[in-house]
Every structure is written in structure tokens, then in C-alpha cells.
Amino acid sequence: MTKKKAKRSVVMKLSKLSASHKASRKAKRRGLLWKGPEVDGITQSMLSRFLMCRERFRVLVVDGLRPVDTFNHRIEYGSMWHICEEAFTKNPVEAKVFKSYWAEILRQYAKKLCRKYPLQQEQIQHWYNVCKIQFPIYLDYWAKHKVAEHRVSLLQEQTFSVPYQLPCGRVVKLRGKWDGVDLIGKGRNAGVYLVEHKTKGDINEEQIKQQFQFDLQMMFYLVALDQEAVTSRPDSFLPDAYPIKGVMYNVVRRPLSGGKGSIRRHKATKTKPEETVEHFYSRLAGIIAEEPATYFMRWKVEVTQQDVLRFKREFLTPILEQLCDWWAWVSNDNDLYGRNMDDGRVVHWRTPFGMYNVLAEGGATDLDEHLATGSTLGLEHADSLFRELG
């Protein structure tokens, strides 16, 4: 690099740092809900919103506006399950009885949801009952199918906020909550694994495994764990002697989400009364207990340091640089869709309707395999980019 180019690079870095600091100070003065990625930090869910639509993201973090919250059974069933996992870990003694600690914590959470969503109490009660009957079956199943490897829990349900330095010199805070971190194995083969609990309506094992090394949430959390290890604080929970090796992925199929086992209450007939609520949930419990392996799955997924570095190089670092540039622009009362006078770029847009993105739909194609491994199987050479024009 010539002296002239090196000087220009330093000037650009200093300019970006100056703009970023000004944006943070201005955000504080204006009393904005979010003070930016360097002050308040960024979570993977916020980053996902930024990726999908910058204008909708701005309305949330600058204007502080979002749709009125309503009960979402997919999200809240996952929350109920996390609560049970955390409570059971704290007090596993009476795991199989409904008067146990986890069941009481679950009941309190359901009551809290009923107060929050008074018009949806019937739905809340329904999914509370489903969780209450599924969790003991889950505990019983894994008690009989214990992982043979030595396993020590290092933490559960731990929030994090770790620094992540960008090439321009800016430092972004990565924030979130780890479900758990375990030390698995003994001796030379031992390693640190992130523990992640997921509830899903449909489980595609092959797709999950294919996408794992470039999954936004998983890799974001692993990068944060890696950064935690790098800081080497005296109070760090991570043992220095063991490398971070991957993720223990614990997946639970959410019942009544379509397909086999999605039963309904029997309606009254001329000869039989309507099925009672108690009998319905008892019947559902029997279906889950009959084929538990279709509802409860665990995979230990190895993730190499090269996988982490690739995620940082090909996604996390570039998008965080863009996020910081974007924040410096929108938080300074600039014309949102105008050109940045410093470099002529437009950094803000609104995503239109009518788009289709297989990634956003949770899907994958042979092109993703090509990006991961370089394989051209299932691909063909394009002879035209305008086939729809005839």
C-alpha cells in the first residue's frame, strides 16, 4: 500500500469514528429509544430486522414504534419451554410431578400472559396445558437416553454483552442470551459447546444441519462466546484450557402443528358427549409418549474456528460496518433517502412488498451447498439473465 493510500485509509477510519461518536451523542440528546450499536449494542433479532427492511428498523429504533403486541403461540410456547428448562435445571429433584418447581414457574408465567393478553386467555391456557403434559415426557425420554459423554454445565440462561471491534476502529456491543454453555468430554477431547433449545412446528433434520454453520442466531451467539473467551476476564466462566467446539442443539417438536398427532377434541354425537378437556390432553400425552423420538431430538454439531471466521468475514463484519454507517446517517436528522455528501452513497431504503426470499422462508437450494462447499451438483450454467422477457 502506498503512503497516499495508507493516509487516505487512516483519514476514512477517523472520519467514520468521528461520525459514529457524533451520532451517539446526538441520540442521547434527542432521547432516542436506541443509542446505536456502539452504545446500546445489537442483538441478532435486531440485526435480522435491519437486514429485512431499514425503514421499518428505523421506525422501531428511532421513532420507537411497533405493532401492538398480541399473543403468538409459536413464540410463547418456546418461552414456556425455556422457562421449564431453566426451572428444572435449578431444581431437578421433583422432575416428574406437577407440583414440582418447574410446573409452578410455568403456571405463574401462564398467569402473567393471561394478564397481558386478557382477550386471548383461552389460547394461553391451551398451550400452557400442552407444555405441562409434554415437558414431563421429555424429561423421562432423555433420562432413558442420556448422552454417554461426560457433560458439565458451565451456565444456563445467561445474558451477554461483549465488544466486537470492526476494521474501521468502531466497537459494537453484541448482545443476547445464551440458553446454556456446557463442557462436554474429558481430557484432550473435551470442548466447550453452546446449548440451544428450540421448539419447532416442523423439524427438517437435514436442512437444519446444512444451514447450521451459517445460521444467523447460532453463529452470532458463537461469535459472542468466542469474543467472551478472547477477553479472558478473571471472572470469565469459560475454562482457558478448552476450545469452543460447537453447539448442542436440543429441538422439541411443538404438538398440534400439523401432520401426525395433530388431534382435535371429539365433538358430541348422538351416543357420546363431547370429549372433556382433561381427556383430550391425556390423549395427546399418550400420542407423544408413544413416539417420543419424533418430538425430541438432539444433535451435537461441530463448528470449527474456520467456520466462525468465515461467518465474521462474509457476513457479520460487513453488515455491522453498514449498520454503523447507517446509524450515523439516520440519527443525524439527514434526508433519509438523500445521498451522503461524504461518499455519495445512499444508505437507507424501504423494502417493497412482492419479494420472495427462500432464505427468509427458512428454505435452501443447491446454491447454498455451492456457497458452503463449492459443489456444483444440482446447478447449471446460466445462458440468460432475462428469461422472463422471452
Coordinates of C-alpha atoms in Angstrom, one line a residue:
M1 CA 0.0 0.0 0.0
T2 CA 1.4 3.4 -1.0
K3 CA 1.8 6.2 1.6
K4 CA -1.0 8.1 -0.1
K5 CA -3.4 5.2 0.1
A6 CA -2.5 4.5 3.7
K7 CA -3.1 8.1 4.7
R8 CA -6.5 8.0 2.9
S9 CA -7.4 4.8 4.8
V10 CA -6.5 6.4 8.2
V11 CA -8.5 9.5 7.3
M12 CA -11.5 7.4 6.4
K13 CA -11.3 5.5 9.6
L14 CA -11.0 8.6 11.7
S15 CA -13.9 10.2 9.8
K16 CA -16.1 7.1 10.5
L17 CA -15.2 7.1 14.1
S18 CA -16.0 10.8 14.4
A19 CA -19.3 10.4 12.7
S20 CA -20.2 7.5 14.9
H21 CA -19.4 9.4 18.1
K22 CA -21.4 12.4 16.9
A23 CA -24.4 10.1 16.2
S24 CA -24.2 8.5 19.7
R25 CA -24.0 11.9 21.4
K26 CA -26.9 13.3 19.3
A27 CA -29.0 10.2 20.0
K28 CA -28.5 10.8 23.8
R29 CA -29.5 14.4 23.5
R30 CA -32.6 13.6 21.4
G31 CA -33.7 10.9 23.9
L32 CA -33.9 8.2 21.3
L33 CA -35.0 4.7 22.4
W34 CA -31.8 3.2 20.9
K35 CA -28.4 4.9 21.3
G36 CA -26.8 2.9 18.5
P37 CA -24.8 -0.3 18.1
E38 CA -21.8 1.1 19.9
V39 CA -23.7 2.4 23.0
D40 CA -26.7 0.1 23.4
G41 CA -25.5 -2.7 21.2
I42 CA -27.2 -5.0 18.8
T43 CA -29.0 -8.4 19.2
Q44 CA -29.4 -11.0 16.4
S45 CA -33.1 -10.3 16.2
M46 CA -32.5 -6.6 15.7
L47 CA -29.8 -7.4 13.1
S48 CA -32.4 -9.6 11.3
R49 CA -34.8 -6.6 11.2
F50 CA -32.1 -4.4 9.8
L51 CA -31.4 -6.9 7.1
M52 CA -35.1 -7.2 6.1
C53 CA -36.0 -3.5 5.9
R54 CA -34.0 -0.5 7.0
E55 CA -37.0 1.9 7.1
R56 CA -39.1 -0.5 9.3
F57 CA -36.0 -0.9 11.5
R58 CA -35.7 2.9 11.7
V59 CA -39.3 3.3 12.7
L60 CA -38.6 0.9 15.6
V61 CA -35.2 2.2 16.9
V62 CA -35.6 5.9 16.1
D63 CA -39.3 6.6 16.3
G64 CA -39.9 3.9 18.9
L65 CA -43.0 2.5 17.2
R66 CA -44.0 -1.1 16.7
P67 CA -47.3 -3.1 16.1
V68 CA -49.4 -3.7 19.2
D69 CA -48.2 -6.9 20.9
T70 CA -50.5 -9.9 20.7
F71 CA -50.2 -13.5 21.9
N72 CA -48.2 -15.6 19.4
H73 CA -48.4 -19.3 20.3
R74 CA -45.2 -20.1 18.3
I75 CA -43.1 -17.6 20.2
E76 CA -44.7 -18.1 23.6
Y77 CA -44.6 -21.9 23.5
G78 CA -40.9 -21.5 23.0
S79 CA -40.8 -19.1 26.0
M80 CA -42.8 -21.6 28.1
W81 CA -40.4 -24.3 27.2
H82 CA -37.3 -22.2 28.1
I83 CA -38.9 -21.4 31.4
C84 CA -39.4 -25.1 32.2
E85 CA -35.8 -25.9 31.1
E86 CA -34.3 -23.2 33.3
A87 CA -36.5 -24.0 36.3
F88 CA -35.8 -27.7 36.1
T89 CA -32.0 -27.1 35.9
K90 CA -32.3 -25.1 39.1
N91 CA -34.4 -27.7 41.0
P92 CA -34.4 -31.2 39.3
V93 CA -35.3 -33.2 42.3
E94 CA -39.1 -33.4 41.8
A95 CA -39.0 -33.5 38.0
K96 CA -41.9 -35.8 37.3
V97 CA -44.7 -34.4 39.4
F98 CA -46.9 -31.4 38.5
K99 CA -46.2 -29.9 41.9
S100 CA -42.6 -29.6 41.1
Y101 CA -40.7 -26.3 40.9
W102 CA -40.7 -26.1 37.1
A103 CA -44.5 -26.7 36.9
E104 CA -45.2 -23.9 39.4
I105 CA -42.9 -21.5 37.5
L106 CA -44.8 -22.4 34.3
R107 CA -48.1 -21.8 35.9
Q108 CA -47.0 -18.3 37.1
Y109 CA -45.8 -17.5 33.6
A110 CA -49.1 -18.5 32.1
K111 CA -51.0 -16.3 34.6
K112 CA -48.7 -13.4 33.7
L113 CA -49.6 -14.0 30.0
C114 CA -53.3 -14.0 30.8
R115 CA -53.0 -10.6 32.5
K116 CA -51.0 -9.3 29.5
Y117 CA -53.4 -10.7 26.9
P118 CA -56.8 -10.8 28.6
L119 CA -58.7 -11.4 25.3
Q120 CA -56.6 -14.5 24.4
Q121 CA -56.7 -16.4 27.7
E122 CA -58.3 -19.5 26.1
Q123 CA -55.3 -19.8 23.7
I124 CA -52.8 -19.2 26.5
Q125 CA -54.5 -21.9 28.7
H126 CA -54.5 -24.3 25.8
W127 CA -50.7 -24.0 25.1
Y128 CA -50.0 -24.0 28.9
N129 CA -51.7 -27.4 29.1
V130 CA -49.8 -28.7 26.1
C131 CA -46.5 -27.7 27.6
K132 CA -47.4 -29.1 31.0
I133 CA -48.1 -32.5 29.6
Q134 CA -45.2 -32.6 27.1
F135 CA -42.4 -31.5 29.4
P136 CA -42.5 -34.5 31.8
I137 CA -42.5 -36.9 28.8
Y138 CA -39.4 -35.0 27.5
L139 CA -37.7 -35.4 30.9
D140 CA -38.5 -39.1 31.1
Y141 CA -37.3 -39.7 27.5
W142 CA -33.9 -38.1 28.0
A143 CA -33.5 -39.7 31.4
K144 CA -33.6 -43.0 29.5
H145 CA -31.4 -41.8 26.6
K146 CA -28.6 -40.0 28.4
V147 CA -25.7 -38.8 26.3
A148 CA -22.7 -41.1 27.1
E149 CA -20.2 -38.3 27.1
H150 CA -19.1 -36.5 30.3
R151 CA -21.0 -33.3 30.5
V152 CA -20.7 -30.3 32.9
S153 CA -22.9 -27.3 32.8
L154 CA -21.0 -24.0 32.9
L155 CA -24.0 -21.7 32.8
Q156 CA -27.8 -21.5 32.0
E157 CA -29.9 -18.7 30.6
Q158 CA -27.1 -16.1 30.8
T159 CA -27.4 -12.7 29.1
F160 CA -24.3 -11.3 27.4
S161 CA -22.9 -8.1 26.1
V162 CA -19.4 -8.5 24.5
P163 CA -17.3 -6.0 22.5
Y164 CA -16.7 -6.7 18.8
Q165 CA -14.1 -4.4 17.1
L166 CA -14.6 -3.6 13.4
P167 CA -11.7 -2.9 11.0
C168 CA -12.7 0.8 11.0
G169 CA -11.9 1.0 14.7
R170 CA -15.5 1.2 15.9
V171 CA -16.5 -1.2 18.7
V172 CA -20.0 -2.7 18.6
K173 CA -21.7 -4.5 21.5
L174 CA -23.0 -7.9 20.7
R175 CA -25.9 -8.7 23.0
G176 CA -28.2 -11.6 23.6
K177 CA -28.9 -14.5 25.9
W178 CA -27.3 -17.9 25.9
D179 CA -29.6 -20.8 26.7
G180 CA -26.6 -22.6 28.2
V181 CA -22.9 -23.5 27.8
D182 CA -21.6 -27.0 28.6
L183 CA -18.2 -28.6 28.8
I184 CA -18.5 -31.9 27.0
G185 CA -16.0 -34.8 27.1
K186 CA -12.9 -35.5 29.1
G187 CA -9.2 -34.9 28.6
R188 CA -7.9 -33.9 25.2
N189 CA -11.2 -34.4 23.5
A190 CA -13.2 -32.1 25.8
G191 CA -14.6 -28.9 24.5
V192 CA -17.0 -26.1 25.2
Y193 CA -20.4 -26.3 23.5
L194 CA -23.1 -23.7 23.3
V195 CA -26.5 -25.2 24.3
E196 CA -29.5 -24.1 22.3
H197 CA -33.2 -25.1 22.9
K198 CA -35.6 -24.7 20.1
T199 CA -39.3 -25.5 19.7
K200 CA -40.5 -26.0 16.1
G201 CA -43.7 -27.0 14.4
D202 CA -41.8 -28.9 11.7
I203 CA -38.4 -30.4 12.0
N204 CA -36.2 -31.0 9.0
E205 CA -33.0 -32.5 10.3
E206 CA -31.0 -32.4 7.1
Q207 CA -31.9 -28.8 6.4
I208 CA -31.1 -27.7 10.0
K209 CA -27.7 -29.4 9.8
Q210 CA -26.9 -28.0 6.3
Q211 CA -27.7 -24.4 7.4
F212 CA -26.1 -24.5 10.8
Q213 CA -22.6 -23.2 10.0
F214 CA -24.1 -20.0 8.6
D215 CA -27.2 -19.7 10.7
L216 CA -27.7 -16.1 12.0
Q217 CA -28.6 -16.8 15.6
M218 CA -26.3 -19.7 16.2
M219 CA -23.2 -18.1 14.6
F220 CA -24.0 -14.8 16.2
Y221 CA -24.1 -16.5 19.6
L222 CA -20.9 -18.5 18.9
V223 CA -19.1 -15.3 17.8
A224 CA -20.1 -13.7 21.1
L225 CA -18.9 -16.8 23.0
D226 CA -15.6 -16.6 21.1
Q227 CA -15.3 -12.9 22.0
E228 CA -16.0 -13.8 25.6
A229 CA -13.1 -16.3 25.5
V230 CA -10.8 -13.7 23.9
T231 CA -11.4 -11.1 26.6
S232 CA -10.0 -13.6 29.3
R233 CA -11.6 -11.7 32.2
P234 CA -10.7 -13.1 35.7
D235 CA -14.4 -13.7 36.3
S236 CA -15.0 -15.4 33.0
F237 CA -17.0 -18.7 33.2
L238 CA -15.0 -20.2 30.3
P239 CA -12.1 -22.6 31.2
D240 CA -9.0 -21.5 29.4
A241 CA -7.8 -25.0 28.6
Y242 CA -10.7 -26.0 26.4
P243 CA -11.6 -24.8 22.9
I244 CA -15.1 -23.8 21.7
K245 CA -16.1 -26.8 19.6
G246 CA -19.7 -26.2 18.5
V247 CA -23.4 -26.4 19.6
M248 CA -25.5 -29.0 21.4
Y249 CA -28.8 -28.4 19.6
N250 CA -31.9 -29.5 21.5
V251 CA -35.0 -29.5 19.3
V252 CA -38.6 -30.1 20.5
R253 CA -41.5 -30.6 18.1
R254 CA -44.4 -28.4 19.1
P255 CA -47.5 -30.6 19.2
L256 CA -50.7 -29.8 17.2
S257 CA -48.8 -28.0 14.5
G258 CA -49.9 -30.1 11.6
G259 CA -49.1 -33.7 10.5
K260 CA -49.2 -36.8 12.5
G261 CA -50.5 -36.4 16.1
S262 CA -52.4 -33.1 15.4
I263 CA -55.6 -34.2 17.0
R264 CA -58.8 -32.3 17.9
R265 CA -61.3 -32.7 20.7
H266 CA -64.1 -35.1 19.8
K267 CA -67.4 -33.4 19.3
A268 CA -70.6 -34.7 20.8
T269 CA -72.6 -37.2 18.9
K270 CA -76.0 -38.8 19.4
T271 CA -74.4 -41.5 21.5
K272 CA -71.4 -39.8 23.1
P273 CA -70.9 -36.5 24.9
E274 CA -68.2 -34.0 23.9
E275 CA -64.7 -35.1 24.9
T276 CA -63.6 -33.5 28.1
V277 CA -60.6 -31.1 28.2
E278 CA -58.9 -33.5 30.6
H279 CA -59.4 -36.5 28.3
F280 CA -58.2 -34.5 25.3
Y281 CA -54.8 -33.6 26.9
S282 CA -54.5 -37.1 28.3
R283 CA -54.9 -38.5 24.8
L284 CA -52.4 -36.0 23.4
A285 CA -49.9 -37.1 26.1
G286 CA -50.4 -40.7 25.0
I287 CA -49.6 -39.9 21.4
I288 CA -46.4 -38.0 22.4
A289 CA -45.3 -40.8 24.8
E290 CA -45.9 -43.4 22.1
E291 CA -43.4 -41.9 19.7
P292 CA -41.2 -39.6 21.7
A293 CA -38.3 -39.7 19.2
T294 CA -40.4 -37.8 16.7
Y295 CA -40.9 -35.0 19.2
F296 CA -37.5 -34.8 21.0
M297 CA -34.2 -34.6 19.1
R298 CA -30.6 -33.6 20.0
W299 CA -27.6 -33.1 17.8
K300 CA -24.0 -32.2 18.7
V301 CA -22.9 -30.0 15.8
E302 CA -19.2 -29.4 15.4
V303 CA -18.3 -25.8 14.4
T304 CA -14.7 -25.1 13.6
Q305 CA -12.8 -21.9 14.1
Q306 CA -12.7 -21.5 10.3
D307 CA -16.5 -21.6 10.3
V308 CA -16.6 -18.8 12.8
L309 CA -14.0 -16.7 10.9
R310 CA -15.9 -17.2 7.7
F311 CA -19.2 -16.0 9.2
K312 CA -17.4 -13.0 10.6
R313 CA -15.6 -12.2 7.3
E314 CA -18.5 -12.9 4.9
F315 CA -21.4 -11.5 7.0
L316 CA -21.0 -10.1 10.5
T317 CA -18.2 -7.6 10.0
P318 CA -19.6 -6.2 6.7
I319 CA -23.1 -5.9 8.0
L320 CA -22.0 -4.2 11.2
E321 CA -19.9 -1.7 9.3
Q322 CA -23.0 -0.9 7.3
L323 CA -25.1 -0.7 10.4
C324 CA -22.7 1.8 12.0
D325 CA -22.6 3.9 8.8
W326 CA -26.4 3.8 8.5
W327 CA -26.9 4.8 12.2
A328 CA -24.5 7.8 11.8
W329 CA -26.7 8.9 8.9
V330 CA -30.3 8.4 10.1
S331 CA -29.6 9.6 13.7
N332 CA -28.4 13.0 12.5
D333 CA -31.7 14.2 11.0
N334 CA -30.4 13.8 7.4
D335 CA -32.7 13.4 4.5
L336 CA -33.3 9.6 4.9
Y337 CA -33.2 8.8 1.2
G338 CA -30.7 11.5 0.2
R339 CA -27.1 10.9 -0.7
N340 CA -24.3 11.0 1.9
M341 CA -22.3 14.1 0.9
D342 CA -19.1 12.5 2.1
D343 CA -19.1 9.5 -0.3
G344 CA -22.2 9.9 -2.5
R345 CA -23.8 6.7 -1.2
V346 CA -27.5 6.1 -0.4
V347 CA -27.6 4.0 2.8
H348 CA -31.3 3.9 3.6
W349 CA -34.3 2.2 1.8
R350 CA -37.7 0.7 2.4
T351 CA -38.2 -2.9 1.4
P352 CA -41.2 -3.3 -1.0
F353 CA -44.0 -6.0 -1.0
G354 CA -44.0 -8.7 -3.6
M355 CA -40.5 -10.0 -2.9
Y356 CA -39.7 -13.7 -2.4
N357 CA -36.6 -14.8 -0.5
V358 CA -36.1 -18.5 0.1
L359 CA -33.8 -17.7 3.0
A360 CA -36.4 -15.6 4.8
E361 CA -38.8 -18.5 4.3
G362 CA -36.4 -20.9 6.0
G363 CA -35.6 -22.8 2.9
A364 CA -32.5 -23.7 1.0
T365 CA -31.4 -24.7 -2.5
D366 CA -28.4 -26.4 -4.2
L367 CA -26.8 -22.9 -4.5
D368 CA -26.4 -22.9 -0.7
E369 CA -24.4 -26.1 -0.9
H370 CA -22.2 -24.4 -3.5
L371 CA -21.6 -21.5 -1.2
A372 CA -20.7 -23.8 1.6
T373 CA -18.5 -26.4 -0.2
G374 CA -18.0 -25.2 -3.8
S375 CA -20.0 -28.2 -5.1
T376 CA -21.8 -27.5 -8.5
L377 CA -24.1 -30.5 -8.1
G378 CA -27.7 -29.5 -9.0
L379 CA -26.5 -26.3 -10.6
E380 CA -26.3 -25.3 -14.3
H381 CA -24.6 -22.6 -16.2
A382 CA -27.0 -19.7 -16.9
D383 CA -27.3 -18.7 -20.6
S384 CA -29.6 -15.7 -20.0
L385 CA -30.5 -13.5 -17.1
F386 CA -33.7 -12.3 -18.7
R387 CA -35.6 -15.5 -19.4
E388 CA -38.9 -13.9 -18.4
L389 CA -38.6 -11.4 -21.3
G390 CA -38.8 -14.2 -23.9

